[in-house]
Amino acid sequence: MRLGIYGGSFDPPHLGHLLPVIDAAEQFGLDGVRFVPAAIQPLKVGRASAGPADRLAMTERLVRGIPGFTVDPAEIDRPGLSYTVDTLAAVAAEAPEAELFLLLGADAYALFDQWREPERILALATIVVMVRGDGADGLQERPGVRVLQSRRVDVSSTELRARVRDGRTIRGFVPDAVADYIAEHRLYR
């Protein structure tokens, strides 16, 4: 079994998160992908806008109906900062037969050497760096790291929070179920 792990703040989750992961799942023949919202990301402490329960609920709405895509609350359920190495170790223990693929955007991979135990992460999973558009320039594959040229989706969570705050629509940037959740819970105002 080939299992993708895709973590992040998902504050809010949007099509820029989803579409490259679909590309990665198809390219690497993944049997499933777990989206793992972070409770508190060590490199983004104090920068999340929506609470962990809201980000989990929105991420569930993002992947709803996509075969093999699930949301894993492990980092939200685990107290303290969210470290990818802990999540990967837990998944490896839970599913020792699975070949793990850690899916990362190029921006996250650029900070990889600052993560907790990067060498152990490389021992637990193949890293797939999803590069949008022509952003692969200068990014080299190395042992344990694969580069996937993915579609360019120019949207960011920062932009979406600003659009909501300014009273502009986010429809088309997120699935309707996510937009409805944000409106119903009055997030990002």
CSV table of N, CA and C in Angstrom, one decimal, residues 3-8 10 34-41 52-53 55-57 59-60 70-95:
chain,number,residue,atom,x,y,z
A,3,LEU,N,0.9,5.2,0.7
A,3,LEU,CA,0.0,6.2,1.4
A,3,LEU,C,0.7,7.6,1.4
A,4,GLY,N,0.0,8.6,1.0
A,4,GLY,CA,0.5,9.9,1.0
A,4,GLY,C,0.0,10.6,2.3
A,5,ILE,N,0.9,11.4,2.9
A,5,ILE,CA,0.6,12.2,4.1
A,5,ILE,C,0.8,13.7,3.7
A,6,TYR,N,-0.2,14.5,3.9
A,6,TYR,CA,-0.1,15.9,3.5
A,6,TYR,C,-0.6,16.8,4.7
A,7,GLY,N,0.4,17.4,5.3
A,7,GLY,CA,0.1,18.2,6.5
A,7,GLY,C,0.1,19.7,6.2
A,8,GLY,N,-0.5,20.5,7.1
A,8,GLY,CA,-0.5,21.9,6.9
A,8,GLY,C,-1.4,22.6,7.9
A,10,PHE,N,-3.9,24.6,6.8
A,10,PHE,CA,-5.2,24.6,6.2
A,10,PHE,C,-6.1,25.6,6.8
A,34,ARG,N,-3.7,11.0,3.4
A,34,ARG,CA,-4.2,11.6,4.6
A,34,ARG,C,-3.9,13.0,4.7
A,35,PHE,N,-4.8,13.9,4.8
A,35,PHE,CA,-4.6,15.3,5.1
A,35,PHE,C,-4.5,15.4,6.6
A,36,VAL,N,-3.5,16.1,7.1
A,36,VAL,CA,-3.2,16.1,8.5
A,36,VAL,C,-3.1,17.6,9.0
A,37,PRO,N,-4.2,18.2,9.4
A,37,PRO,CA,-4.2,19.6,9.9
A,37,PRO,C,-3.3,19.7,11.2
A,38,ALA,N,-2.4,20.6,11.2
A,38,ALA,CA,-1.6,20.8,12.4
A,38,ALA,C,-2.4,21.6,13.5
A,39,ALA,N,-2.2,21.1,14.7
A,39,ALA,CA,-2.8,21.9,15.8
A,39,ALA,C,-2.0,23.2,16.0
A,40,ILE,N,-0.7,23.1,16.1
A,40,ILE,CA,0.2,24.3,16.2
A,40,ILE,C,1.4,23.9,15.5
A,41,GLN,N,1.7,24.6,14.3
A,41,GLN,CA,2.9,24.4,13.6
A,41,GLN,C,4.0,25.1,14.2
A,52,PRO,N,-8.1,24.9,15.7
A,52,PRO,CA,-7.9,23.6,15.2
A,52,PRO,C,-9.2,22.8,14.8
A,53,ALA,N,-10.2,22.9,15.6
A,53,ALA,CA,-11.5,22.2,15.3
A,53,ALA,C,-12.1,22.7,14.0
A,55,ARG,N,-10.4,24.2,11.5
A,55,ARG,CA,-9.6,23.8,10.4
A,55,ARG,C,-9.7,22.4,10.0
A,56,LEU,N,-9.9,21.5,11.0
A,56,LEU,CA,-10.2,20.1,10.8
A,56,LEU,C,-11.5,19.9,10.0
A,57,ALA,N,-12.6,20.6,10.5
A,57,ALA,CA,-13.9,20.5,9.9
A,57,ALA,C,-13.8,21.0,8.4
A,59,THR,N,-11.2,21.0,6.4
A,59,THR,CA,-10.4,20.1,5.7
A,59,THR,C,-11.2,18.9,5.3
A,60,GLU,N,-12.0,18.4,6.2
A,60,GLU,CA,-12.9,17.3,5.9
A,60,GLU,C,-13.8,17.7,4.8
A,70,THR,N,-8.6,11.2,3.0
A,70,THR,CA,-9.2,11.2,4.3
A,70,THR,C,-8.5,12.4,5.1
A,71,VAL,N,-9.1,12.7,6.2
A,71,VAL,CA,-8.5,13.7,7.1
A,71,VAL,C,-8.2,13.0,8.4
A,72,ASP,N,-6.9,13.2,8.9
A,72,ASP,CA,-6.4,12.5,10.1
A,72,ASP,C,-6.3,13.6,11.2
A,73,PRO,N,-7.0,13.4,12.3
A,73,PRO,CA,-6.9,14.4,13.4
A,73,PRO,C,-5.7,14.2,14.3
A,74,ALA,N,-4.8,13.4,14.0
A,74,ALA,CA,-3.7,13.0,14.9
A,74,ALA,C,-3.0,14.2,15.5
A,75,GLU,N,-2.6,15.2,14.7
A,75,GLU,CA,-1.9,16.3,15.2
A,75,GLU,C,-2.7,17.2,16.1
A,76,ILE,N,-4.0,17.3,15.8
A,76,ILE,CA,-4.9,18.1,16.6
A,76,ILE,C,-5.2,17.4,17.9
A,77,ASP,N,-5.3,16.1,17.9
A,77,ASP,CA,-5.5,15.3,19.1
A,77,ASP,C,-4.3,15.2,20.0
A,78,ARG,N,-3.1,15.3,19.4
A,78,ARG,CA,-1.9,15.2,20.2
A,78,ARG,C,-1.5,16.6,20.8
A,79,PRO,N,-1.3,16.6,22.1
A,79,PRO,CA,-1.0,17.9,22.7
A,79,PRO,C,0.4,18.5,22.3
A,80,GLY,N,0.5,19.8,22.4
A,80,GLY,CA,1.7,20.4,22.0
A,80,GLY,C,1.9,20.8,20.6
A,81,LEU,N,3.1,21.1,20.2
A,81,LEU,CA,3.4,21.5,18.8
A,81,LEU,C,3.3,20.3,17.9
A,82,SER,N,3.0,20.5,16.7
A,82,SER,CA,2.8,19.4,15.7
A,82,SER,C,4.1,19.3,14.9
A,83,TYR,N,4.7,18.1,15.1
A,83,TYR,CA,5.9,17.8,14.4
A,83,TYR,C,5.7,16.6,13.4
A,84,THR,N,6.0,16.9,12.1
A,84,THR,CA,5.8,15.9,11.1
A,84,THR,C,6.5,14.5,11.4
A,85,VAL,N,7.6,14.6,12.0
A,85,VAL,CA,8.3,13.3,12.3
A,85,VAL,C,7.5,12.5,13.3
A,86,ASP,N,6.8,13.1,14.2
A,86,ASP,CA,6.0,12.3,15.2
A,86,ASP,C,4.8,11.7,14.4
A,87,THR,N,4.2,12.5,13.5
A,87,THR,CA,3.1,12.0,12.8
A,87,THR,C,3.5,10.8,11.9
A,88,LEU,N,4.6,10.9,11.2
A,88,LEU,CA,5.1,9.9,10.3
A,88,LEU,C,5.4,8.6,11.1
A,89,ALA,N,6.0,8.8,12.3
A,89,ALA,CA,6.4,7.6,13.1
A,89,ALA,C,5.1,6.9,13.6
A,90,ALA,N,4.1,7.7,13.9
A,90,ALA,CA,2.8,7.1,14.3
A,90,ALA,C,2.1,6.3,13.2
A,91,VAL,N,2.1,6.9,12.0
A,91,VAL,CA,1.5,6.2,10.9
A,91,VAL,C,2.3,5.0,10.5
A,92,ALA,N,3.6,5.0,10.6
A,92,ALA,CA,4.5,3.9,10.3
A,92,ALA,C,4.2,2.8,11.2
A,93,ALA,N,4.0,3.1,12.5
A,93,ALA,CA,3.7,2.1,13.5
A,93,ALA,C,2.3,1.5,13.3
A,94,GLU,N,1.4,2.3,12.9
A,94,GLU,CA,0.0,1.9,12.7
A,94,GLU,C,-0.1,1.0,11.5
A,95,ALA,N,0.6,1.4,10.4
A,95,ALA,CA,0.5,0.7,9.1
A,95,ALA,C,1.9,0.3,8.6
